[in-house]
JSON list of C-alpha atoms in Angstrom, two decimals:
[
{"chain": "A", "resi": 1, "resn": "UNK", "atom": "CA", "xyz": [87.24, 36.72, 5.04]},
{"chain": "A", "resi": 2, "resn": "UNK", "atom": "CA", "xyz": [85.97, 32.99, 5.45]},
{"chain": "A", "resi": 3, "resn": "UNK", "atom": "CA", "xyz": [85.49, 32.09, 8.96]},
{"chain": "A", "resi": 4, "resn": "UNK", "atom": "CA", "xyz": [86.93, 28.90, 9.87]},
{"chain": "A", "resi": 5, "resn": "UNK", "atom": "CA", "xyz": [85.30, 25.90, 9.71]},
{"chain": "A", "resi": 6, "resn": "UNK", "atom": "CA", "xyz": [86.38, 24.77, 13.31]},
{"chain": "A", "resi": 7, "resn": "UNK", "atom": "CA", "xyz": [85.26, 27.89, 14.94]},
{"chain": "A", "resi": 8, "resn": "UNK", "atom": "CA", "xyz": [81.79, 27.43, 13.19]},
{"chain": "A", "resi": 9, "resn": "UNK", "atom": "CA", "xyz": [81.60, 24.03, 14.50]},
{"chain": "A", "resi": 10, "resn": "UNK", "atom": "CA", "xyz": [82.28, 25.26, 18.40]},
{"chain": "A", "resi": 11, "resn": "UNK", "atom": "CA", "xyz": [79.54, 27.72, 17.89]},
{"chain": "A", "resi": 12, "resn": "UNK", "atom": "CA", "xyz": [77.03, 25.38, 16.63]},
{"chain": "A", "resi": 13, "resn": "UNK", "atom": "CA", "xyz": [78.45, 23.23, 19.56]},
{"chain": "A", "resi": 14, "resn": "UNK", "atom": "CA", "xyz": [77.81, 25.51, 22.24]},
{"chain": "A", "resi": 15, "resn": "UNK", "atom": "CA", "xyz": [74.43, 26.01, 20.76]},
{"chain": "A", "resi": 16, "resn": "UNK", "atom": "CA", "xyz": [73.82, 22.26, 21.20]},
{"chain": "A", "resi": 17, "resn": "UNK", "atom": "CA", "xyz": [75.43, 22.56, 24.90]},
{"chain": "A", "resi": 18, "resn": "UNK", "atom": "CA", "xyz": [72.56, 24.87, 25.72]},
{"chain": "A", "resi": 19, "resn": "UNK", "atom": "CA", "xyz": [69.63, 23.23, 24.04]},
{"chain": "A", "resi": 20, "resn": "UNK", "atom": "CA", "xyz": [70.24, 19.46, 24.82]},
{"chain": "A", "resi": 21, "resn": "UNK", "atom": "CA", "xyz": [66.30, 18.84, 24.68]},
{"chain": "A", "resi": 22, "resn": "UNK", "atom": "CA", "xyz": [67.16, 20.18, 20.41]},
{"chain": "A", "resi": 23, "resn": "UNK", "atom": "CA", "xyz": [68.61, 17.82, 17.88]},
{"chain": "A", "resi": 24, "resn": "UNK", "atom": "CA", "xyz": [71.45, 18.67, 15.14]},
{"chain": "A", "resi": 25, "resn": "UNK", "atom": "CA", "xyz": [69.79, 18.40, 12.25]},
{"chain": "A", "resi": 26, "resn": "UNK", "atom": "CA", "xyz": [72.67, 20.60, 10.02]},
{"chain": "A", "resi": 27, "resn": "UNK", "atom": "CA", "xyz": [75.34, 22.15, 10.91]},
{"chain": "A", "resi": 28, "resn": "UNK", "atom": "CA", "xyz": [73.28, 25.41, 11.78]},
{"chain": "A", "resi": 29, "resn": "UNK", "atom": "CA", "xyz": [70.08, 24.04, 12.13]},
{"chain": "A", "resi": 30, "resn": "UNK", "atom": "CA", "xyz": [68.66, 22.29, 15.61]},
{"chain": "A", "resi": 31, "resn": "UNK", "atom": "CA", "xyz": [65.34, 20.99, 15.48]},
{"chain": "A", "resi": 32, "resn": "UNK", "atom": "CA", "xyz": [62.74, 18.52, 17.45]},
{"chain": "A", "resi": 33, "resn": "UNK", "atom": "CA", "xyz": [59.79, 17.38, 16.23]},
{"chain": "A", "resi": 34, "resn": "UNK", "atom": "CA", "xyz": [56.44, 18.96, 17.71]},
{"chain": "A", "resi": 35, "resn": "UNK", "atom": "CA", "xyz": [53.30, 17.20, 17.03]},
{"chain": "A", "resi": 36, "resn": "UNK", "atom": "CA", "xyz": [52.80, 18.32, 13.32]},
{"chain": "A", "resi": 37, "resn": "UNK", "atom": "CA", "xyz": [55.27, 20.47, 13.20]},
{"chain": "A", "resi": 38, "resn": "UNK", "atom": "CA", "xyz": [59.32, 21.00, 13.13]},
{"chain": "A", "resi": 39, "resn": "UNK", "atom": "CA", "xyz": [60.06, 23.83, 15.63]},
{"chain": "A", "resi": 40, "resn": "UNK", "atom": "CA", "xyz": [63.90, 24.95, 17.24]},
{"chain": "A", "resi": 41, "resn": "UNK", "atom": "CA", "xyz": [66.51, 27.02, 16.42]},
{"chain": "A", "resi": 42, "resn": "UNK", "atom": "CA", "xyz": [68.47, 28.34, 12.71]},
{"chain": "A", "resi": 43, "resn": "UNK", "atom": "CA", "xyz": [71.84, 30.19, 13.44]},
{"chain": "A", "resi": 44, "resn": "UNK", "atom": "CA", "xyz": [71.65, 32.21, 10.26]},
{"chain": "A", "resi": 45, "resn": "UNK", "atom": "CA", "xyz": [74.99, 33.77, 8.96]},
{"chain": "A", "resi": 46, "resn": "UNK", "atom": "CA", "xyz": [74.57, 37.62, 8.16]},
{"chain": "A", "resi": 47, "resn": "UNK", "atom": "CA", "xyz": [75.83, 38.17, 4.10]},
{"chain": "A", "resi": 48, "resn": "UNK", "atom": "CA", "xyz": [78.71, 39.48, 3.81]},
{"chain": "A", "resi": 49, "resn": "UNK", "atom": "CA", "xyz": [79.29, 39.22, 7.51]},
{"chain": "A", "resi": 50, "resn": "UNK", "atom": "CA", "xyz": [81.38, 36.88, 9.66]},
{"chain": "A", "resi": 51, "resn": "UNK", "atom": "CA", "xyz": [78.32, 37.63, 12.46]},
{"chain": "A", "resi": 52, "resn": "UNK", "atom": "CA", "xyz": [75.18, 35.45, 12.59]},
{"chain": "A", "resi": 53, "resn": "UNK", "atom": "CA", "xyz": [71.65, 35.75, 14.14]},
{"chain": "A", "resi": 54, "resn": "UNK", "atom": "CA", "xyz": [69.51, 32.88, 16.21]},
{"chain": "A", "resi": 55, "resn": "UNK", "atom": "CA", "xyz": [66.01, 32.45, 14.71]},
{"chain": "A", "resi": 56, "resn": "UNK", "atom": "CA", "xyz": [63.19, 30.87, 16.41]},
{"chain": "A", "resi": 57, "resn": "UNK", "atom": "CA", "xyz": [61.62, 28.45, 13.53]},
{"chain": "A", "resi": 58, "resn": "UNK", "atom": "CA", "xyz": [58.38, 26.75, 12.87]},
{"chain": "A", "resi": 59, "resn": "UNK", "atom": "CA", "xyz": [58.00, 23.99, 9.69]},
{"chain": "A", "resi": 60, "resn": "UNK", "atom": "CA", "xyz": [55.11, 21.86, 9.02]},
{"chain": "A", "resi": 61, "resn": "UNK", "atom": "CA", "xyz": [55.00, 18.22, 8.81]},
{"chain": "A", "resi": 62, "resn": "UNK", "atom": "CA", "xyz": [52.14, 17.61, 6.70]},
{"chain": "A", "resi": 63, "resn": "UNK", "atom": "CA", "xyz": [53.44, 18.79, 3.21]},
{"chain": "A", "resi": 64, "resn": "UNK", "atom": "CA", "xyz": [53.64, 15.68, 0.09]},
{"chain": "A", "resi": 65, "resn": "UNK", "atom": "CA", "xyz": [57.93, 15.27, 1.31]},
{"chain": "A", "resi": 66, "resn": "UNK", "atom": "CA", "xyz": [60.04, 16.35, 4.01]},
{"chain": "A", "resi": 67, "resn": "UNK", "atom": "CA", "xyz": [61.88, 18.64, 1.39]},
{"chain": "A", "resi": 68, "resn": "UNK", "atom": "CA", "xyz": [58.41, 20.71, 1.00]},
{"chain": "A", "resi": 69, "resn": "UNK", "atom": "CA", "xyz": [57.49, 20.83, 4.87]},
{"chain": "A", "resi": 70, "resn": "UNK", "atom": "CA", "xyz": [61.58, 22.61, 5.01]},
{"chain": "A", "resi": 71, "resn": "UNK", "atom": "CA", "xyz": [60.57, 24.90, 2.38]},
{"chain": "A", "resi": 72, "resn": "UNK", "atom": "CA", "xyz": [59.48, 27.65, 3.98]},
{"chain": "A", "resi": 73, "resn": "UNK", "atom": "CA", "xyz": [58.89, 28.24, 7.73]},
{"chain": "A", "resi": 74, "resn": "UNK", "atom": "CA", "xyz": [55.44, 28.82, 9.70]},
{"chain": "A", "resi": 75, "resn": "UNK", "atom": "CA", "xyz": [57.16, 31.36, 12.19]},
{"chain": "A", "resi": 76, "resn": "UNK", "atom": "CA", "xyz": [60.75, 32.98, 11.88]},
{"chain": "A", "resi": 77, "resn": "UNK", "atom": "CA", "xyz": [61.09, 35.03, 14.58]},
{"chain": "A", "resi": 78, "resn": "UNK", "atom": "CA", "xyz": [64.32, 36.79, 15.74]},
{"chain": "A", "resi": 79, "resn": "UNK", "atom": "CA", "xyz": [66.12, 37.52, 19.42]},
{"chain": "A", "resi": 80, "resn": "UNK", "atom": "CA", "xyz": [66.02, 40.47, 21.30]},
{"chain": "A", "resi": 81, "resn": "UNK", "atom": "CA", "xyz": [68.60, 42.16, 23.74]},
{"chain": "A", "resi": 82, "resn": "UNK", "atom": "CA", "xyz": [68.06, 44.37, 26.55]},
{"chain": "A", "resi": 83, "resn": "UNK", "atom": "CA", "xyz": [68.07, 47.37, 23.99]},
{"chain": "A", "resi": 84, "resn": "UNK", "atom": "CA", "xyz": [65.16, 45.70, 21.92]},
{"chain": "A", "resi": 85, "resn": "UNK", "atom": "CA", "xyz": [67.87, 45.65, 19.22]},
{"chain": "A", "resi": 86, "resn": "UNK", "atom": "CA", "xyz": [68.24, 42.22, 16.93]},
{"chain": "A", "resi": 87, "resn": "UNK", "atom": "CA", "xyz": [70.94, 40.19, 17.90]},
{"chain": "A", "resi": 88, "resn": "UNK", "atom": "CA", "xyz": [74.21, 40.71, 15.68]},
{"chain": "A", "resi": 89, "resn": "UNK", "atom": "CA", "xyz": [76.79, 37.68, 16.79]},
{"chain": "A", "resi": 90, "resn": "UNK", "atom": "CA", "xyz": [80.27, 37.80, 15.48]},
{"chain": "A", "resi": 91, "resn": "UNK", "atom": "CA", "xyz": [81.31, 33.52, 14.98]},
{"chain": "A", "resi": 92, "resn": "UNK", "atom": "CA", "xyz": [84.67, 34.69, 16.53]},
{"chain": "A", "resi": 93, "resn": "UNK", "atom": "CA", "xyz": [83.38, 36.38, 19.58]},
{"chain": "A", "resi": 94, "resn": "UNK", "atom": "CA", "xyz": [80.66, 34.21, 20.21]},
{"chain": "A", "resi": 95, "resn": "UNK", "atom": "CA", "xyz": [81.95, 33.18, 23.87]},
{"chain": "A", "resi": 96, "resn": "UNK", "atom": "CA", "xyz": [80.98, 36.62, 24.77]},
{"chain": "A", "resi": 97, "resn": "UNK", "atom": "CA", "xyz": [77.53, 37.07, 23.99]},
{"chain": "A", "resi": 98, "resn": "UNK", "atom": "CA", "xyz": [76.63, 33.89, 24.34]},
{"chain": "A", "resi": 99, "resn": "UNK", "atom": "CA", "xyz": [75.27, 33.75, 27.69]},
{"chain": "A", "resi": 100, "resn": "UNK", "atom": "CA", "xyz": [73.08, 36.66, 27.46]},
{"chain": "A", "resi": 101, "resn": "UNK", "atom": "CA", "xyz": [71.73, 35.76, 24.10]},
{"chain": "A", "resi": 102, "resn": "UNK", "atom": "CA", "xyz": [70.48, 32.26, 25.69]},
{"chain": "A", "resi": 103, "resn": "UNK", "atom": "CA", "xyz": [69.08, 33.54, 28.06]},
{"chain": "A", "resi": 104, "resn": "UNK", "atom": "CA", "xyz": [66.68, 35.86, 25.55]},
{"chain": "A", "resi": 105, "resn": "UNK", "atom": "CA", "xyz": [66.22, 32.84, 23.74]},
{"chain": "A", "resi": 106, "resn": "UNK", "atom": "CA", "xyz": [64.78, 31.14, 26.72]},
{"chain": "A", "resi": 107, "resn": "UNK", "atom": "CA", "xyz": [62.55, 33.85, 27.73]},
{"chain": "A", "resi": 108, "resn": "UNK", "atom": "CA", "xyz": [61.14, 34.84, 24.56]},
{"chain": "A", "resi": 109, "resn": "UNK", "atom": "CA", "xyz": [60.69, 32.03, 21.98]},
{"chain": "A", "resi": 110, "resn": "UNK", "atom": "CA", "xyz": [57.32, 31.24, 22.32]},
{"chain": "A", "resi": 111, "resn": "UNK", "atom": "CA", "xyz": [57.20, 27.84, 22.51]},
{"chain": "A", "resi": 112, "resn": "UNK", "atom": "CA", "xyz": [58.64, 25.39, 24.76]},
{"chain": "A", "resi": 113, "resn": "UNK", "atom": "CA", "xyz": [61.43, 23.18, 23.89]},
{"chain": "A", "resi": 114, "resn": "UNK", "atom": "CA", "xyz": [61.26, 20.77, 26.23]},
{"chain": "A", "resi": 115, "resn": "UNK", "atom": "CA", "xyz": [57.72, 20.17, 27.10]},
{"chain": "A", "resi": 116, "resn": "UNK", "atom": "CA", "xyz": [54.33, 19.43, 25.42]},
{"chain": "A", "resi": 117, "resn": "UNK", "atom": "CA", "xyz": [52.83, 22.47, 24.29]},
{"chain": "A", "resi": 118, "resn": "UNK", "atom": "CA", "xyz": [48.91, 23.21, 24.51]},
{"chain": "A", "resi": 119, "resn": "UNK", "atom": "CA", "xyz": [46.79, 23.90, 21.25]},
{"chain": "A", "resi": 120, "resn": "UNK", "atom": "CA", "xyz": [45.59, 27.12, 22.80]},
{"chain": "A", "resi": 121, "resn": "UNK", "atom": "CA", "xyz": [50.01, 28.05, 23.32]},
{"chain": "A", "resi": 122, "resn": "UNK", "atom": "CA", "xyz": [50.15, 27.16, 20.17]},
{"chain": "A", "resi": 123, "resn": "UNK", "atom": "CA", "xyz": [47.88, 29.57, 18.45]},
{"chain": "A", "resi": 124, "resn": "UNK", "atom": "CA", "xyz": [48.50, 32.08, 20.65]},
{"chain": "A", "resi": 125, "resn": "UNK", "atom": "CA", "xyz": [52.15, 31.95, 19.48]},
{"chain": "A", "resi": 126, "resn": "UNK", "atom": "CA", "xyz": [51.25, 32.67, 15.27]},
{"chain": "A", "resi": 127, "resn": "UNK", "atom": "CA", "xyz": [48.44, 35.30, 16.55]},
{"chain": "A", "resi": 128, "resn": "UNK", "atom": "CA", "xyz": [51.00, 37.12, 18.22]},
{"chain": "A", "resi": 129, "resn": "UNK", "atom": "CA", "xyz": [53.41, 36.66, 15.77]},
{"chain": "A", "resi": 130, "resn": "UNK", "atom": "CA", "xyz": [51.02, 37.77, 13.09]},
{"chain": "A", "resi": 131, "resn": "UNK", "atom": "CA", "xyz": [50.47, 41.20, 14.72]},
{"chain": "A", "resi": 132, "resn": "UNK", "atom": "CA", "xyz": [54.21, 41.92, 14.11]},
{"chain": "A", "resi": 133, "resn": "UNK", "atom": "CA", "xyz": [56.31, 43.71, 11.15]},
{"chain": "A", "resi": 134, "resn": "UNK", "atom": "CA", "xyz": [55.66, 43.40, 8.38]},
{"chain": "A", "resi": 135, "resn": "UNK", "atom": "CA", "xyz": [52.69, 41.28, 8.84]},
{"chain": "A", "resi": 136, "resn": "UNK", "atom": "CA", "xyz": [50.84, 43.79, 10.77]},
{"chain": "A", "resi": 137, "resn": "UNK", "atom": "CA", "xyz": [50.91, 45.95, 8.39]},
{"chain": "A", "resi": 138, "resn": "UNK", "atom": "CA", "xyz": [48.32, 43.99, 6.27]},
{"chain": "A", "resi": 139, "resn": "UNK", "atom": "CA", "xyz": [46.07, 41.90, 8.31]},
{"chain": "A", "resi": 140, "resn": "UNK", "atom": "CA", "xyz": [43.59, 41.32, 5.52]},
{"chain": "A", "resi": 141, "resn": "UNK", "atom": "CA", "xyz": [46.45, 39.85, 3.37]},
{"chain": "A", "resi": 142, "resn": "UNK", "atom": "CA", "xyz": [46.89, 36.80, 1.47]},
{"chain": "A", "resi": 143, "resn": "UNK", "atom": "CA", "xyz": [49.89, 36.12, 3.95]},
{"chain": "A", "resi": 144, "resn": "UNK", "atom": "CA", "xyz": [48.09, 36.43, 7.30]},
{"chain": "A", "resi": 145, "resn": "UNK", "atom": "CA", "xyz": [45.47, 34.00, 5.85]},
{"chain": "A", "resi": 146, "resn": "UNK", "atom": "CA", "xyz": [48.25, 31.59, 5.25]},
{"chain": "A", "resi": 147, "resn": "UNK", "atom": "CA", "xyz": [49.19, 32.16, 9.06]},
{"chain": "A", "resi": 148, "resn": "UNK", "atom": "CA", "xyz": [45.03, 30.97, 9.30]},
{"chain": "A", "resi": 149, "resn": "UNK", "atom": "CA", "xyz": [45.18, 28.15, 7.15]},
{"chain": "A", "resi": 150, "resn": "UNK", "atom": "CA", "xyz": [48.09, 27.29, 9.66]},
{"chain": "A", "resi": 151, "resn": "UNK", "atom": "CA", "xyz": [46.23, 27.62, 12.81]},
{"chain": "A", "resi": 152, "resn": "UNK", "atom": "CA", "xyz": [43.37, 25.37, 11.00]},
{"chain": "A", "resi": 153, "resn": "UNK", "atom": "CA", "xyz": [46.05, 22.26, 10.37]},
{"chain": "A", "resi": 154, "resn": "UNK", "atom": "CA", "xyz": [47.95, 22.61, 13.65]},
{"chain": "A", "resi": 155, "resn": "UNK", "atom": "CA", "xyz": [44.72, 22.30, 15.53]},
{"chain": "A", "resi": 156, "resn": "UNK", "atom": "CA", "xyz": [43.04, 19.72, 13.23]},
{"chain": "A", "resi": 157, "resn": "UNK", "atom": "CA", "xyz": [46.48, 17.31, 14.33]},
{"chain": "A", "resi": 158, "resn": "UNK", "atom": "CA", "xyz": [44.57, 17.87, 17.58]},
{"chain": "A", "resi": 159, "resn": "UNK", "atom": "CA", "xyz": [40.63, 17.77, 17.03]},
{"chain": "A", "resi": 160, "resn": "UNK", "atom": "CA", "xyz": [38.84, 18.12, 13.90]},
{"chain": "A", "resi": 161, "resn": "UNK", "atom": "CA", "xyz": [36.20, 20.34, 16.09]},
{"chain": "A", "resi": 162, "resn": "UNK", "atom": "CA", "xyz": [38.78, 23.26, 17.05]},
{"chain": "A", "resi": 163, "resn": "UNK", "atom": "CA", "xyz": [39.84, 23.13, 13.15]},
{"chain": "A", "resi": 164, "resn": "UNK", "atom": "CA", "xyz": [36.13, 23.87, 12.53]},
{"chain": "A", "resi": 165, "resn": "UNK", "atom": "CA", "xyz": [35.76, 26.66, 14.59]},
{"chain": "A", "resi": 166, "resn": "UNK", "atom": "CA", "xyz": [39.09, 28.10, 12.79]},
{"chain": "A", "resi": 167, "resn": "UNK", "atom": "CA", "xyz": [37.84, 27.31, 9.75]},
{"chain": "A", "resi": 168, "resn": "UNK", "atom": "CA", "xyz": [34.69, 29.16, 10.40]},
{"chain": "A", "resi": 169, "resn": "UNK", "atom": "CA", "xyz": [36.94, 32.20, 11.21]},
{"chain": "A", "resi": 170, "resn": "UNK", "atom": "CA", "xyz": [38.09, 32.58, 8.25]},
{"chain": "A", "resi": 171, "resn": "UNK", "atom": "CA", "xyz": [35.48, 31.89, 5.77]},
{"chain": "A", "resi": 172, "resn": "UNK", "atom": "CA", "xyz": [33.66, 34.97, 7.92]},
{"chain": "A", "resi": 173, "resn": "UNK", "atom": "CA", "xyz": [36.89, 37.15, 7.49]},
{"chain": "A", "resi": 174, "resn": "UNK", "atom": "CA", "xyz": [37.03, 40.78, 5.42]},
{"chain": "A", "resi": 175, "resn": "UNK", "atom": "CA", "xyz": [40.09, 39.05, 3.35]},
{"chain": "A", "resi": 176, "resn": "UNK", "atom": "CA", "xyz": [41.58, 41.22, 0.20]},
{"chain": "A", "resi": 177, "resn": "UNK", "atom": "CA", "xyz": [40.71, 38.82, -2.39]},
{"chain": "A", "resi": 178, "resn": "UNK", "atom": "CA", "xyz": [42.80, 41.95, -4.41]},
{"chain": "A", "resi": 179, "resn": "UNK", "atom": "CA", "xyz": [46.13, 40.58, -2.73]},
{"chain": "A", "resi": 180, "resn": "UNK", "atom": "CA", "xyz": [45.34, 36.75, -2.55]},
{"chain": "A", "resi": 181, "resn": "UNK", "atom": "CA", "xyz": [44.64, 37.53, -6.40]},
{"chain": "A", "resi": 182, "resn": "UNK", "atom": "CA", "xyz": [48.23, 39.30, -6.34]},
{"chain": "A", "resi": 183, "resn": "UNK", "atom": "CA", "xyz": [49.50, 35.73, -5.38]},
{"chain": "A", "resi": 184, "resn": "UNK", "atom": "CA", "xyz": [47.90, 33.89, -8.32]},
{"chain": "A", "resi": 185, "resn": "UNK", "atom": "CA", "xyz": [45.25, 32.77, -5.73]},
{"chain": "A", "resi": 186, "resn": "UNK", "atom": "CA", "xyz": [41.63, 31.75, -6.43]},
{"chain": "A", "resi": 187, "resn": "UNK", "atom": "CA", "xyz": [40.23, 32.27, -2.98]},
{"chain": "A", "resi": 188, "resn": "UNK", "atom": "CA", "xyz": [36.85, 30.06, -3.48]},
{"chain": "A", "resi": 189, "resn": "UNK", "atom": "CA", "xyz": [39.19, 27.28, -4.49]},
{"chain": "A", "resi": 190, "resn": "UNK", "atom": "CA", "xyz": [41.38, 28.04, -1.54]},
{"chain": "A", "resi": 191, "resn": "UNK", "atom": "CA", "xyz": [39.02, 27.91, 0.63]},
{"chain": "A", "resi": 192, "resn": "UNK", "atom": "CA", "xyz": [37.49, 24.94, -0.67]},
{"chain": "A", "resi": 193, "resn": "UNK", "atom": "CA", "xyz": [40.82, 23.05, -0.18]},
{"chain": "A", "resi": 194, "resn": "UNK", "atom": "CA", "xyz": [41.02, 23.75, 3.93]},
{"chain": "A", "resi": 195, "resn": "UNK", "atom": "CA", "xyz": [37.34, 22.28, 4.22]},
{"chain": "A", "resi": 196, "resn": "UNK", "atom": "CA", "xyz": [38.55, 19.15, 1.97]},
{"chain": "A", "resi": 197, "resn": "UNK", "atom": "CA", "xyz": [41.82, 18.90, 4.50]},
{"chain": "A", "resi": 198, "resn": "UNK", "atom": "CA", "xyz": [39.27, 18.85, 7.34]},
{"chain": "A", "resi": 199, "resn": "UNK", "atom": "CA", "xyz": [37.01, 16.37, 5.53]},
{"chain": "A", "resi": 200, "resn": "UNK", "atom": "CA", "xyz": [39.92, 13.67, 4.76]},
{"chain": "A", "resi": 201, "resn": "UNK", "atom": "CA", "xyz": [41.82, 14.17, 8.23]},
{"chain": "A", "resi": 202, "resn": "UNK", "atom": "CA", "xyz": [42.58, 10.48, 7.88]},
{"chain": "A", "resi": 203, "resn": "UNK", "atom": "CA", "xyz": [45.17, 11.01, 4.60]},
{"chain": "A", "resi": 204, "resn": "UNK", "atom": "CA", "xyz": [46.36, 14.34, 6.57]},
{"chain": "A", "resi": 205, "resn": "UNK", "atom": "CA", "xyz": [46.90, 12.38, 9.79]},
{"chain": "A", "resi": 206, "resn": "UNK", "atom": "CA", "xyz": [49.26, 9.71, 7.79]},
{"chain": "A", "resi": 207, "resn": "UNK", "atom": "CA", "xyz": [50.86, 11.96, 5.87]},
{"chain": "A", "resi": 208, "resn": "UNK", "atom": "CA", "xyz": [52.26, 13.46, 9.13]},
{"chain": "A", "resi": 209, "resn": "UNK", "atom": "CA", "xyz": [53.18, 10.18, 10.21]},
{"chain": "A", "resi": 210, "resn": "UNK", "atom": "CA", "xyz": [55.14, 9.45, 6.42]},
{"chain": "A", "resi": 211, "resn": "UNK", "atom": "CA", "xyz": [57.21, 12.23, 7.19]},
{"chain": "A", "resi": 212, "resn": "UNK", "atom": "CA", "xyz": [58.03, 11.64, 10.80]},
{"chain": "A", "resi": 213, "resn": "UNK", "atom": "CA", "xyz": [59.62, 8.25, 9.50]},
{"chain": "A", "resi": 214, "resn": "UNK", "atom": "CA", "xyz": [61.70, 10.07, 7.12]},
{"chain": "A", "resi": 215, "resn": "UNK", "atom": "CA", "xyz": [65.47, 8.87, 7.96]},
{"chain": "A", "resi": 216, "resn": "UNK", "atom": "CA", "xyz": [66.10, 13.10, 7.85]},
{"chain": "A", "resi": 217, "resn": "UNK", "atom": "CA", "xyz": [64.19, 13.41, 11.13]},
{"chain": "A", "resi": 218, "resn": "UNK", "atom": "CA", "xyz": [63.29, 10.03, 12.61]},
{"chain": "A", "resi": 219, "resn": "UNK", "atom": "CA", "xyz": [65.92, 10.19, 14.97]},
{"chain": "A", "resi": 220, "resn": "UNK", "atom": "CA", "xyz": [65.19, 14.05, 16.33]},
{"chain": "A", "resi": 221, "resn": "UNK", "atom": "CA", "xyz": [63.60, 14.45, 19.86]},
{"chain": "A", "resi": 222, "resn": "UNK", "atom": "CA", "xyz": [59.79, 14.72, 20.16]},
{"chain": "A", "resi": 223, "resn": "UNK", "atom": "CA", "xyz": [56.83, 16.60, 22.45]},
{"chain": "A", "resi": 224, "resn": "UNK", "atom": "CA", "xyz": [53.51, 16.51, 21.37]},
{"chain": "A", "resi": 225, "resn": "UNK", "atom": "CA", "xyz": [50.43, 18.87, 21.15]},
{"chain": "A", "resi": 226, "resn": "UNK", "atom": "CA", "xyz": [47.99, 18.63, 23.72]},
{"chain": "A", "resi": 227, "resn": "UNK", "atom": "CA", "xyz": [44.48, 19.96, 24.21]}
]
């Protein structure tokens, strides 16, 4: 059975309620703008179940459109209760779960909503999310180098010096050309392209700054990345 569109609407209300210092960006979306990146919260509807799940989400800003930074996420982490189980919220008995499930979401998403956030919090937040399932179970894969790559264009937002050392890091890395290959991934001309991003910062800098002014997300709230 549907669940009602009203009910749906209090939820995503109450959500809003809780995270004033988050935007409404869709009706199950609430985002802010983070330096270079989109971060906040998805309420993600279960299939085939009138129950949904919070997500902690990371996007990029530095992709050719807005469309392509929403693509795919950076980080998707899930909640936790006090059973280490996932989070399973039914839409109509939200009221009673929501409290508690807040309150995980304020002690364990990794970054902060309301503040600026450090580079250093910042790649401390995709290293630790990289040594979780299913990532973990690879960490020479085509996948965790993306997580890399990541680390390299967050920090070069920052200082073209600490996306050096990152880049360094993974030139030097054991990678399983075998799985980037898997991908359809030359891994000389992948590497190649993160030293050209760090060489024309400039173009990657404005790009940022394109998107930002998109009329989708001008008007969400904003922290910045710090050293």
């Amino acid at each position: 059975m549907a669940i009602d569109t009203a009910i749906k609407k209090k939820v995503t209300q109450d959500w809003q309620n809780a995270f004033p210092e988050l935007s409404l960006y869709a009706k199950d979306k609430l985002y802010k703008i983070l330096g270079s990146t989109i971060i906040g919260l998805e309420l993600i509807k279960m299939p085939r179940e009138d129950d949904y799940r919070p997500y902690f989400v990371v996007y990029p800003l530095w992709e050719e459109n807005i469309k392509d930074c929403l693509n795919g996420p950076i980080i998707l982490q899930q909640y936790y209760n006090s059973k280490n189980l996932q989070y399973t919220i039914p839409y109509e008995k939200s009221d009673l779960f929501f409290n508690e499930v807040v309150n995980s979401v304020k002690k364990q998403s990794p970054l902060s909503f309301i503040d600026d956030v450090t580079l250093h919090e910042f790649i401390t937040s995709i290293d630790e999310y990289s040594k979780k399932p299913p990532l973990s179970a690879a960490p020479n894969s085509y996948l965790q180098a993306c997580l890399q790559k990541y680390k390299m264009m967050i920090a070069l937002y920052v200082d073209s010096s600490q996306a050096n050392v990152i880049f360094n890091q993974i030139k030097n890395n054991n990678w399983d050309l075998d799985h980037f290959k898997a991908f359809g991934i030359n891994f000389s001309d992948w590497l190649n392209g993160l030293q050209q991003e760090i060489k024309h910062r400039d173009k990657f800098l404005e790009q940022i700054e394109i998107n930002k002014s998109d009329k989708k997300i001008s008007k969400l709230q904003y922290s910045e990345i710090i050293l």
